[in-house]
PDB file of C-alpha atoms in Angstrom:
ATOM      1  CA  MET A   1      43.526 101.809 101.439  1.00 72.00           C
ATOM      2  CA  GLY A   2      40.116 100.164 101.612  1.00 80.00           C
ATOM      3  CA  SER A   3      39.994  99.678  97.850  1.00 82.00           C
ATOM      4  CA  ILE A   4      43.374  97.968  97.834  1.00 84.00           C
ATOM      5  CA  LEU A   5      42.329  95.676 100.689  1.00 89.00           C
ATOM      6  CA  ASN A   6      39.093  94.894  98.873  1.00 87.00           C
ATOM      7  CA  MET A   7      40.996  93.858  95.748  1.00 88.00           C
ATOM      8  CA  ALA A   8      43.459  91.839  97.833  1.00 91.00           C
ATOM      9  CA  SER A   9      40.623  89.951  99.542  1.00 94.00           C
ATOM     10  CA  PHE A  10      39.209  88.873  96.185  1.00 91.00           C
ATOM     11  CA  ALA A  11      42.687  87.804  95.094  1.00 92.00           C
ATOM     12  CA  VAL A  12      42.931  85.597  98.190  1.00 94.00           C
ATOM     13  CA  LEU A  13      39.514  84.047  97.526  1.00 94.00           C
ATOM     14  CA  ARG A  14      39.982  83.429  93.791  1.00 93.00           C
ATOM     15  CA  GLY A  15      43.740  83.168  93.651  1.00 93.00           C
ATOM     16  CA  PRO A  16      45.901  86.078  92.502  1.00 92.00           C
ATOM     17  CA  VAL A  17      46.502  84.825  88.948  1.00 94.00           C
ATOM     18  CA  GLU A  18      42.843  84.027  88.354  1.00 94.00           C
ATOM     19  CA  GLN A  19      41.802  87.399  89.762  1.00 93.00           C
ATOM     20  CA  LEU A  20      44.210  89.249  87.468  1.00 92.00           C
ATOM     21  CA  LYS A  21      42.977  87.247  84.477  1.00 94.00           C
ATOM     22  CA  HIS A  22      39.416  88.193  85.365  1.00 93.00           C
ATOM     23  CA  MET A  23      40.224  91.870  85.918  1.00 92.00           C
ATOM     24  CA  PHE A  24      42.133  92.223  82.662  1.00 94.00           C
ATOM     25  CA  SER A  25      39.788  90.198  80.472  1.00 95.00           C
ATOM     26  CA  LEU A  26      38.535  92.049  77.413  1.00 95.00           C
ATOM     27  CA  GLN A  27      35.053  92.586  78.885  1.00 95.00           C
ATOM     28  CA  ARG A  28      36.352  93.953  82.204  1.00 94.00           C
ATOM     29  CA  LEU A  29      39.297  95.984  80.899  1.00 95.00           C
ATOM     30  CA  PRO A  30      37.530  99.390  80.647  1.00 93.00           C
ATOM     31  CA  PHE A  31      36.206  99.072  84.200  1.00 92.00           C
ATOM     32  CA  THR A  32      39.545  97.884  85.567  1.00 91.00           C
ATOM     33  CA  THR A  33      41.355 100.765  83.888  1.00 93.00           C
ATOM     34  CA  ALA A  34      38.880 103.320  85.232  1.00 91.00           C
ATOM     35  CA  TYR A  35      39.016 101.854  88.759  1.00 89.00           C
ATOM     36  CA  LEU A  36      42.794 101.599  88.985  1.00 91.00           C
ATOM     37  CA  GLY A  37      43.179 105.013  87.349  1.00 92.00           C
ATOM     38  CA  SER A  38      40.824 106.609  89.850  1.00 91.00           C
ATOM     39  CA  MET A  39      42.782 105.052  92.726  1.00 91.00           C
ATOM     40  CA  VAL A  40      46.069 106.408  91.387  1.00 92.00           C
ATOM     41  CA  LEU A  41      44.526 109.830  90.726  1.00 94.00           C
ATOM     42  CA  THR A  42      43.057 109.932  94.241  1.00 93.00           C
ATOM     43  CA  LEU A  43      46.486 109.308  95.754  1.00 92.00           C
ATOM     44  CA  TRP A  44      48.058 111.862  93.409  1.00 95.00           C
ATOM     45  CA  ALA A  45      45.467 114.514  94.310  1.00 96.00           C
ATOM     46  CA  ALA A  46      45.899 113.847  98.038  1.00 95.00           C
ATOM     47  CA  LEU A  47      49.681 113.533  98.255  1.00 96.00           C
ATOM     48  CA  VAL A  48      51.043 115.688  95.434  1.00 97.00           C
ATOM     49  CA  VAL A  49      48.462 118.335  94.587  1.00 96.00           C
ATOM     50  CA  GLN A  50      46.847 118.346  98.051  1.00 95.00           C
ATOM     51  CA  SER A  51      43.486 119.338  96.619  1.00 95.00           C
ATOM     52  CA  TYR A  52      40.467 118.371  98.702  1.00 95.00           C
ATOM     53  CA  VAL A  53      38.063 118.880  95.798  1.00 96.00           C
ATOM     54  CA  MET A  54      40.052 116.620  93.463  1.00 95.00           C
ATOM     55  CA  VAL A  55      40.357 113.928  96.144  1.00 94.00           C
ATOM     56  CA  VAL A  56      36.583 113.901  96.610  1.00 94.00           C
ATOM     57  CA  LEU A  57      36.015 113.801  92.849  1.00 93.00           C
ATOM     58  CA  PHE A  58      38.369 110.871  92.261  1.00 91.00           C
ATOM     59  CA  ALA A  59      37.099 109.039  95.336  1.00 88.00           C
ATOM     60  CA  LEU A  60      33.568 109.343  93.974  1.00 90.00           C
ATOM     61  CA  LEU A  61      34.754 107.858  90.690  1.00 88.00           C
ATOM     62  CA  GLN A  62      36.038 104.833  92.591  1.00 84.00           C
ATOM     63  CA  GLY A  63      32.575 104.162  93.969  1.00 79.00           C
ATOM     64  CA  ALA A  64      30.741 104.734  90.705  1.00 73.00           C
TER      65      ALA A  64
END
């Protein structure tokens, strides 16, 4: 939840279209993919698999 709010706050400051352009620019694309993927995998591990170890692992990837 905090990661989503963090991204939303930057979208408010920069404007949502400009923020998305920045996130999906060629230089930022690998980092954006890894970050969004780790958020989705964290939710999947918590809600579907219900694995504490996987949640911690994917949460750590978000902060890396």
